[in-house]
CSV table of C-alpha atoms in Angstrom, one decimal:
chain,number,residue,atom,x,y,z
A,1,MET,CA,24.3,2.2,-5.1
A,2,LYS,CA,24.1,4.0,-1.7
A,3,LYS,CA,20.9,3.4,0.2
A,4,ILE,CA,18.7,6.3,1.2
A,5,VAL,CA,19.1,6.9,5.0
A,6,VAL,CA,15.8,7.2,6.8
A,7,MET,CA,15.5,8.2,10.4
A,8,ASN,CA,12.6,7.9,12.9
A,9,VAL,CA,13.4,10.6,15.4
A,10,CYS,CA,11.9,9.8,18.8
A,11,ALA,CA,12.4,11.8,22.0
A,12,LYS,CA,10.5,9.4,24.2
A,13,HIS,CA,9.2,6.3,22.3
A,14,PRO,CA,10.6,3.0,23.5
A,15,PRO,CA,13.0,1.2,21.0
A,16,PHE,CA,10.6,-1.5,20.0
A,17,ASP,CA,7.4,0.6,19.8
A,18,GLY,CA,4.5,-1.0,17.9
A,19,ARG,CA,4.0,1.8,15.3
A,20,VAL,CA,7.5,3.3,15.0
A,21,TYR,CA,9.5,0.0,15.0
A,22,ASP,CA,7.2,-2.8,14.2
A,23,LYS,CA,5.2,-1.1,11.5
A,24,GLU,CA,6.9,1.9,10.0
A,25,GLY,CA,10.5,0.8,10.7
A,26,LYS,CA,10.2,-2.7,9.3
A,27,THR,CA,8.2,-1.5,6.3
A,28,LEU,CA,10.9,1.1,5.4
A,29,VAL,CA,13.5,-1.7,5.6
A,30,LYS,CA,11.4,-3.7,3.2
A,31,CYS,CA,11.5,-0.7,0.9
A,32,GLY,CA,15.2,-1.0,0.7
A,33,TYR,CA,16.2,2.0,2.9
A,34,GLU,CA,18.8,2.2,5.6
A,35,VAL,CA,16.6,2.8,8.7
A,36,HIS,CA,17.7,4.4,12.0
A,37,ASN,CA,15.5,4.9,15.1
A,38,THR,CA,16.3,6.9,18.2
A,39,SER,CA,15.1,6.1,21.8
A,40,PRO,CA,16.3,7.5,25.2
A,41,ASN,CA,18.6,5.5,27.5
A,42,ILE,CA,19.1,2.5,25.4
A,43,GLU,CA,22.2,0.7,24.1
A,44,SER,CA,22.9,1.5,20.4
A,45,GLN,CA,22.7,-1.6,18.2
A,46,LEU,CA,21.8,-3.1,14.9
A,47,THR,CA,18.7,-5.3,15.4
A,48,ALA,CA,17.9,-8.6,13.7
A,49,ASP,CA,15.3,-6.7,11.6
A,50,GLY,CA,18.0,-4.5,10.1
A,51,ILE,CA,17.1,-1.4,12.0
A,52,TYR,CA,19.8,0.7,13.7
A,53,LEU,CA,18.8,1.8,17.2
A,54,HIS,CA,20.5,4.9,18.7
A,55,GLY,CA,20.3,5.8,22.4
A,56,PHE,CA,20.9,9.1,24.1
A,57,PRO,CA,20.8,10.1,27.8
A,58,GLN,CA,17.6,11.4,29.3
A,59,GLY,CA,16.7,12.1,32.9
A,60,LYS,CA,13.2,11.8,34.5
A,61,GLY,CA,10.7,14.6,34.1
A,62,MET,CA,9.8,17.1,31.3
A,63,ILE,CA,12.6,19.5,32.1
A,64,GLN,CA,15.2,16.7,31.7
A,65,ARG,CA,13.4,15.5,28.6
A,66,MET,CA,13.8,19.0,27.0
A,67,LYS,CA,17.5,19.1,28.1
A,68,SER,CA,18.1,15.8,26.4
A,69,LEU,CA,17.2,17.3,23.0
A,70,SER,CA,20.8,18.5,22.5
A,71,ALA,CA,22.0,15.0,22.8
A,72,LEU,CA,19.3,13.9,20.3
A,73,ARG,CA,20.5,16.5,17.9
A,74,LYS,CA,24.0,15.1,18.1
A,75,VAL,CA,22.7,11.7,17.2
A,76,ILE,CA,20.9,13.1,14.1
A,77,GLU,CA,24.0,14.9,13.0
A,78,ASP,CA,26.1,11.7,13.3
A,79,VAL,CA,23.6,9.6,11.3
A,80,HIS,CA,23.3,12.3,8.6
A,81,PRO,CA,19.8,11.1,7.4
A,82,ASP,CA,18.3,11.9,4.0
A,83,SER,CA,14.8,11.8,5.3
A,84,MET,CA,13.5,12.2,8.9
A,85,THR,CA,10.1,11.5,10.5
A,86,CYS,CA,9.5,12.9,14.0
A,87,HIS,CA,7.2,11.0,16.3
A,88,GLU,CA,6.7,13.6,19.1
A,89,PRO,CA,6.4,17.3,19.2
A,90,ASP,CA,9.7,17.9,21.0
A,91,ALA,CA,11.6,15.6,18.6
A,92,LEU,CA,10.7,18.2,15.9
A,93,LEU,CA,13.0,20.8,17.5
A,94,PRO,CA,16.4,19.2,17.0
A,95,ALA,CA,15.3,17.6,13.7
A,96,TYR,CA,14.1,21.0,12.4
A,97,HIS,CA,17.4,22.6,13.4
A,98,TYR,CA,19.3,20.0,11.4
A,99,TYR,CA,16.8,20.2,8.5
A,100,ARG,CA,17.2,24.0,8.1
A,101,LYS,CA,21.0,23.7,8.1
A,102,GLU,CA,21.2,20.8,5.7
A,103,LYS,CA,18.5,22.2,3.3
A,104,LYS,CA,21.0,24.8,2.2
A,105,LYS,CA,23.5,22.1,1.0
A,106,ARG,CA,21.4,19.1,-0.2
A,107,LYS,CA,17.9,17.6,-0.6
A,108,VAL,CA,16.7,16.5,2.8
A,109,LYS,CA,13.2,15.8,4.0
A,110,LEU,CA,11.4,16.2,7.3
A,111,TYR,CA,7.9,15.0,8.3
A,112,PHE,CA,5.9,15.0,11.5
A,113,ASP,CA,4.0,11.8,12.4
A,114,CYS,CA,1.1,12.9,14.7
A,115,HIS,CA,0.2,10.1,17.1
A,116,GLU,CA,-2.3,11.9,19.4
A,117,ALA,CA,-4.2,15.1,20.2
A,118,TYR,CA,-1.3,17.1,21.5
A,119,GLU,CA,-3.5,20.1,22.5
A,120,HIS,CA,-4.6,17.9,25.4
A,121,TRP,CA,-1.0,16.9,26.3
A,122,PHE,CA,-1.0,19.2,29.4
A,123,ASP,CA,-4.7,18.7,30.4
A,124,HIS,CA,-3.6,17.3,33.8
A,125,ALA,CA,-0.3,19.1,34.2
A,126,THR,CA,-1.6,21.3,37.0
A,127,LYS,CA,-4.7,21.8,39.0
A,128,PHE,CA,-5.5,25.0,37.0
A,129,MET,CA,-7.2,24.2,33.7
A,130,PRO,CA,-6.7,27.7,32.2
A,131,ILE,CA,-2.9,27.2,32.6
A,132,ASN,CA,-3.2,23.7,31.1
A,133,ARG,CA,-5.1,24.9,28.1
A,134,LEU,CA,-2.6,27.7,27.6
A,135,ALA,CA,0.2,25.2,27.6
A,136,GLY,CA,-1.7,23.0,25.1
A,137,SER,CA,-2.4,26.0,22.9
A,138,MET,CA,1.3,27.1,22.9
A,139,LEU,CA,2.4,23.6,22.0
A,140,MET,CA,0.0,23.4,19.0
A,141,THR,CA,1.2,26.8,17.9
A,142,MET,CA,4.8,25.5,17.9
A,143,ILE,CA,3.8,22.3,16.0
A,144,ASN,CA,1.7,24.2,13.4
A,145,GLY,CA,4.5,26.7,12.9
A,146,ILE,CA,7.0,24.0,12.1
A,147,VAL,CA,4.5,21.9,10.0
A,148,LYS,CA,4.1,24.9,7.7
A,149,ARG,CA,7.8,24.8,6.9
A,150,ILE,CA,8.6,21.1,6.5
A,151,ASP,CA,7.8,18.6,3.8
A,152,GLY,CA,4.6,17.1,5.2
A,153,VAL,CA,2.8,15.5,8.1
A,154,THR,CA,1.1,12.1,8.6
A,155,SER,CA,-1.6,11.5,11.2
A,156,VAL,CA,-3.2,8.5,12.8
A,157,ASN,CA,-6.8,9.7,12.1
A,158,GLN,CA,-8.7,11.7,9.5
A,159,THR,CA,-9.6,14.5,12.0
A,160,MET,CA,-5.9,15.4,12.5
A,161,THR,CA,-5.2,14.8,8.8
A,162,GLU,CA,-7.8,17.4,7.7
A,163,ARG,CA,-6.7,19.8,10.5
A,164,PHE,CA,-3.0,19.8,9.4
A,165,LYS,CA,-4.1,20.5,5.8
A,166,LYS,CA,-4.7,24.1,6.9
A,167,TYR,CA,-1.0,24.4,7.5
A,168,ASN,CA,0.6,22.0,4.9
A,169,SER,CA,-1.1,20.5,1.8
A,170,ASN,CA,1.0,17.4,2.2
A,171,SER,CA,-1.0,16.0,5.0
A,172,TYR,CA,-1.7,12.3,4.9
A,173,PHE,CA,-3.8,9.7,6.8
A,174,LEU,CA,-1.5,7.0,8.1
A,175,PRO,CA,-3.4,4.9,10.7
A,176,SER,CA,-1.9,2.4,13.1
A,177,VAL,CA,-3.1,-0.6,11.2
A,178,PHE,CA,-2.5,-4.0,12.7
A,179,LYS,CA,-2.0,-6.3,9.6
A,180,THR,CA,1.5,-6.2,8.2
A,181,ASP,CA,0.8,-7.6,4.7
A,182,SER,CA,-2.1,-8.1,2.3
A,183,SER,CA,-2.1,-11.9,2.3
A,184,ASP,CA,-5.5,-13.6,2.7
A,185,ASP,CA,-5.1,-16.3,5.3
A,186,TYR,CA,-8.4,-15.8,7.1
A,187,GLU,CA,-10.1,-18.9,8.6
A,188,GLU,CA,-13.7,-17.9,9.0
A,189,ASN,CA,-15.6,-19.0,12.0
A,190,ASN,CA,-19.4,-18.8,12.5
A,191,SER,CA,-19.3,-17.2,15.9
A,192,THR,CA,-21.4,-14.1,16.6
A,193,GLU,CA,-20.3,-13.9,20.3
A,194,LEU,CA,-19.2,-10.5,21.6
A,195,VAL,CA,-15.8,-9.6,23.1
A,196,TYR,CA,-14.1,-6.5,24.5
A,197,MET,CA,-10.4,-6.3,24.8
A,198,GLY,CA,-8.3,-3.8,26.8
A,199,GLN,CA,-8.8,-1.3,29.6
A,200,PHE,CA,-11.8,0.9,30.1
A,201,GLY,CA,-10.0,4.1,30.9
A,202,LYS,CA,-12.5,7.0,31.4
A,203,SER,CA,-15.1,5.4,29.1
A,204,LYS,CA,-18.8,4.7,29.9
A,205,GLN,CA,-18.1,1.0,29.4
A,206,ILE,CA,-19.0,-0.2,32.9
A,207,GLU,CA,-22.2,1.7,33.3
A,208,MET,CA,-23.3,0.8,29.8
A,209,PHE,CA,-22.4,-2.9,30.1
A,210,ILE,CA,-24.2,-3.2,33.4
A,211,GLY,CA,-27.2,-1.2,32.3
A,212,ALA,CA,-27.6,-3.1,29.0
A,213,ALA,CA,-27.3,-6.4,30.7
A,214,LYS,CA,-30.0,-5.5,33.2
A,215,ILE,CA,-32.3,-4.5,30.3
A,216,LEU,CA,-31.7,-7.8,28.6
A,217,LYS,CA,-32.2,-9.8,31.8
A,218,SER,CA,-35.6,-8.0,32.3
A,219,LYS,CA,-36.6,-9.0,28.8
A,220,GLY,CA,-35.4,-12.6,29.2
A,221,VAL,CA,-32.9,-12.2,26.3
A,222,PRO,CA,-29.7,-14.3,26.7
A,223,CYS,CA,-26.4,-12.7,25.7
A,224,GLN,CA,-22.8,-12.9,26.8
A,225,ILE,CA,-19.9,-10.5,26.6
A,226,THR,CA,-16.3,-11.8,27.1
A,227,ILE,CA,-13.8,-9.4,28.6
A,228,ILE,CA,-10.1,-9.8,27.8
A,229,GLY,CA,-7.9,-7.7,30.0
A,230,GLY,CA,-7.7,-6.3,33.5
A,231,ASN,CA,-5.3,-6.5,36.4
A,232,LYS,CA,-2.5,-9.0,36.0
A,233,ASN,CA,-3.0,-10.2,39.5
A,234,GLY,CA,-6.7,-10.8,38.9
A,235,GLU,CA,-7.7,-8.6,41.8
A,236,ILE,CA,-11.4,-7.5,41.9
A,237,THR,CA,-11.6,-3.9,43.1
A,238,PRO,CA,-14.8,-2.2,44.4
A,239,GLY,CA,-16.8,-0.6,41.6
A,240,SER,CA,-15.1,-2.6,38.9
A,241,LEU,CA,-17.2,-4.4,36.3
A,242,GLU,CA,-16.5,-7.8,37.9
A,243,ASP,CA,-17.6,-6.4,41.3
A,244,LEU,CA,-20.8,-4.9,39.9
A,245,VAL,CA,-21.7,-8.0,37.8
A,246,GLU,CA,-21.6,-10.0,41.1
A,247,LYS,CA,-23.6,-7.5,43.0
A,248,GLU,CA,-26.3,-7.2,40.3
A,249,GLN,CA,-26.4,-11.0,39.7
A,250,LEU,CA,-25.5,-10.7,36.0
A,251,GLN,CA,-23.0,-13.5,35.9
A,252,ASN,CA,-24.8,-15.1,32.9
A,253,TYR,CA,-24.0,-12.0,30.8
A,254,PHE,CA,-20.3,-11.7,31.3
A,255,VAL,CA,-17.2,-13.9,31.0
A,256,PHE,CA,-13.9,-12.6,32.4
A,257,LYS,CA,-10.8,-14.0,30.8
A,258,GLY,CA,-8.4,-11.7,32.6
A,259,TRP,CA,-5.1,-10.3,31.4
A,260,MET,CA,-3.2,-12.3,28.8
A,261,PRO,CA,0.1,-11.8,26.9
A,262,ARG,CA,-0.4,-10.1,23.6
A,263,GLU,CA,-0.2,-13.1,21.3
A,264,GLU,CA,-2.4,-15.2,23.5
A,265,ALA,CA,-5.0,-12.4,23.7
A,266,PHE,CA,-5.1,-12.2,19.9
A,267,SER,CA,-5.4,-15.9,19.6
A,268,GLU,CA,-8.4,-15.8,22.0
A,269,LEU,CA,-9.9,-12.8,20.1
A,270,SER,CA,-10.0,-14.7,16.8
A,271,LYS,CA,-12.6,-17.1,18.3
A,272,TYR,CA,-15.3,-14.4,18.5
A,273,GLY,CA,-17.7,-12.6,16.2
A,274,VAL,CA,-18.1,-9.0,17.3
A,275,GLY,CA,-15.5,-6.7,18.9
A,276,ILE,CA,-16.9,-3.9,21.0
A,277,MET,CA,-15.2,-0.5,20.8
A,278,ARG,CA,-14.6,1.8,23.8
A,279,PHE,CA,-17.4,4.3,24.5
A,280,ASP,CA,-15.5,7.4,25.4
A,281,SER,CA,-16.3,10.1,22.8
A,282,TYR,CA,-17.2,12.6,25.5
A,283,THR,CA,-13.6,12.7,26.8
A,284,MET,CA,-12.2,14.7,23.9
A,285,PRO,CA,-14.9,16.5,21.9
A,286,GLY,CA,-13.8,17.3,18.4
A,287,ASN,CA,-10.8,15.0,18.7
A,288,TYR,CA,-12.1,11.5,17.9
A,289,ALA,CA,-9.7,8.7,18.5
A,290,MET,CA,-8.8,6.0,16.0
A,291,PRO,CA,-8.0,3.2,18.5
A,292,ASN,CA,-5.5,0.5,17.5
A,293,LYS,CA,-8.2,-1.9,18.8
A,294,LEU,CA,-10.3,-1.2,15.8
A,295,PHE,CA,-7.8,-2.5,13.3
A,296,GLU,CA,-6.8,-5.4,15.6
A,297,TYR,CA,-10.5,-6.6,15.6
A,298,MET,CA,-10.8,-6.2,11.8
A,299,SER,CA,-7.5,-8.1,11.1
A,300,LEU,CA,-8.8,-11.0,13.1
A,301,GLY,CA,-12.1,-11.1,11.3
A,302,LEU,CA,-14.4,-9.5,13.9
A,303,ALA,CA,-17.4,-7.3,13.1
A,304,LEU,CA,-17.3,-4.0,15.0
A,305,LEU,CA,-19.8,-2.5,17.5
A,306,GLY,CA,-19.1,1.2,18.0
A,307,CYS,CA,-20.9,4.5,18.4
A,308,SER,CA,-21.7,7.2,15.8
A,309,LEU,CA,-20.4,9.9,18.2
A,310,ASN,CA,-16.9,8.8,17.4
A,311,LEU,CA,-16.6,10.1,13.8
A,312,GLU,CA,-13.4,8.1,13.1
A,313,VAL,CA,-15.0,4.8,14.0
A,314,LYS,CA,-18.2,5.7,12.3
A,315,GLN,CA,-16.5,6.5,9.0
A,316,ILE,CA,-14.6,3.2,9.0
A,317,ILE,CA,-17.7,1.1,9.8
A,318,GLU,CA,-20.0,3.0,7.3
A,319,GLU,CA,-17.4,3.0,4.4
A,320,ASN,CA,-16.7,-0.7,4.7
A,321,GLN,CA,-20.0,-2.0,6.0
A,322,CYS,CA,-18.2,-4.0,8.7
A,323,GLY,CA,-20.2,-3.4,11.8
A,324,ILE,CA,-23.0,-1.8,13.8
A,325,LEU,CA,-23.2,1.7,15.1
A,326,ILE,CA,-25.3,2.9,18.1
A,327,ASP,CA,-26.5,6.5,18.1
A,328,HIS,CA,-25.7,7.4,21.7
A,329,GLU,CA,-23.4,6.1,24.4
A,330,ASN,CA,-26.2,4.8,26.7
A,331,LYS,CA,-27.5,1.5,28.0
A,332,GLU,CA,-30.7,1.6,25.9
A,333,ASP,CA,-28.9,1.9,22.6
A,334,LEU,CA,-26.4,-0.8,23.5
A,335,ALA,CA,-29.1,-3.2,24.6
A,336,ARG,CA,-30.9,-2.7,21.3
A,337,ALA,CA,-27.6,-3.5,19.4
A,338,LEU,CA,-27.0,-6.6,21.5
A,339,ILE,CA,-30.5,-7.9,20.7
A,340,TYR,CA,-30.0,-7.1,17.0
A,341,ILE,CA,-26.8,-9.2,17.0
A,342,GLN,CA,-28.6,-12.1,18.5
A,343,GLU,CA,-31.4,-11.9,16.0
A,344,HIS,CA,-29.3,-11.4,12.8
A,345,PRO,CA,-26.5,-14.0,12.8
A,346,GLN,CA,-26.2,-14.1,9.0
A,347,GLU,CA,-25.8,-10.3,8.8
A,348,ILE,CA,-23.0,-10.5,11.5
A,349,LEU,CA,-21.2,-13.2,9.5
A,350,ARG,CA,-21.3,-11.0,6.4
A,351,MET,CA,-19.9,-8.0,8.4
A,352,LYS,CA,-17.1,-10.3,9.8
A,353,ARG,CA,-16.0,-11.3,6.3
A,354,LYS,CA,-16.2,-7.7,5.1
A,355,SER,CA,-14.2,-6.5,8.1
A,356,TYR,CA,-11.3,-8.9,7.3
A,357,LEU,CA,-11.3,-8.3,3.6
A,358,THR,CA,-11.0,-4.6,4.1
A,359,THR,CA,-7.7,-5.2,5.9
A,360,VAL,CA,-6.5,-7.3,3.0
A,361,GLU,CA,-7.4,-4.7,0.4
A,362,LYS,CA,-6.7,-1.4,2.3
A,363,TYR,CA,-5.8,-1.3,5.9
A,364,ASN,CA,-2.4,-3.1,6.0
A,365,TRP,CA,1.2,-1.9,5.9
A,366,ASP,CA,1.8,-3.3,2.4
A,367,SER,CA,-0.7,-0.8,1.2
A,368,TYR,CA,0.8,2.1,3.1
A,369,LYS,CA,4.3,1.2,1.8
A,370,VAL,CA,3.4,3.2,-1.3
A,371,LEU,CA,2.8,6.3,0.9
A,372,LEU,CA,6.0,5.8,2.9
A,373,ARG,CA,8.0,5.6,-0.4
A,374,LYS,CA,6.4,8.7,-1.6
A,375,LEU,CA,7.4,10.6,1.5
A,376,VAL,CA,11.0,9.4,1.4
A,377,GLU,CA,11.7,9.8,-2.3
A,378,GLY,CA,9.4,12.7,-3.1
């Protein structure tokens, strides 16, 4: 029996992208489909995981990216897929052209996999915010117009899922979960120590960390936060957390592990008890991120420390009772949470176990395999 041909249409994603290749692609192969992924400027090949990679030429810059879509359309036509999922807005254009043409002759499916808040895609394109907002609005008008006319859409968070339901009732939540299967191989530890992994971006992390540590120091409360990540060369720049910790004499409150390769970082993470989320809800009001970090922490058996202002994080923590929420992104609320963690170790251990079990029962790619099959087969 001929396999169903499934295609992940990407205009920019790298060939071995974490979500497109490692999660969705490999899961679709396990479902028994013939899986094809596109990526610019790569050598076409069949990988050891059984995924066909197709390259197409693309120059630098947005204009060249748009010009490359004709080459991408040619790749789609050559593969002749039965079901397509587009992973960027511009990838929708050639895929939709193929979809409309093929729909007249046979059953073919097209979905949009929304990875981010694309209305903010052009926020920093020029120095003129009205122009940037107009470009973002035009992009969303294009996306919504196509979404109305295709088979459905998947989104990395609930905010986007509900928003797209206004345009297509087949709108599904498909988060970027970390755990690939539902096996229970968790080795519980009794640690309640805190850890933060990754970059700070435009978050309030530094001011909140320094402010909370100063409050705890004034109260004589011991606490330690381990930071995994930073510059590969280990350079301490002015105004960085490392710099301020030294200036404020807060060395007893922070441990800096520096940048680590991915697998080494996850091995280190598993030794801790509470994973701290990024405090950056002010950056995109109404578009609350569902960070990959959240599911990485949970899959390694860490309780979560987040803020209620991020409605996506809040919903996960409240639904699954797997962490602590502060009300505001400020030093006072963070300090209170850090003290609570020190004083309630048994409660933290319960949250840790609940956090991991939730990934076994719900947030893993084995569970979402059912949704992917539904999309491909109807």
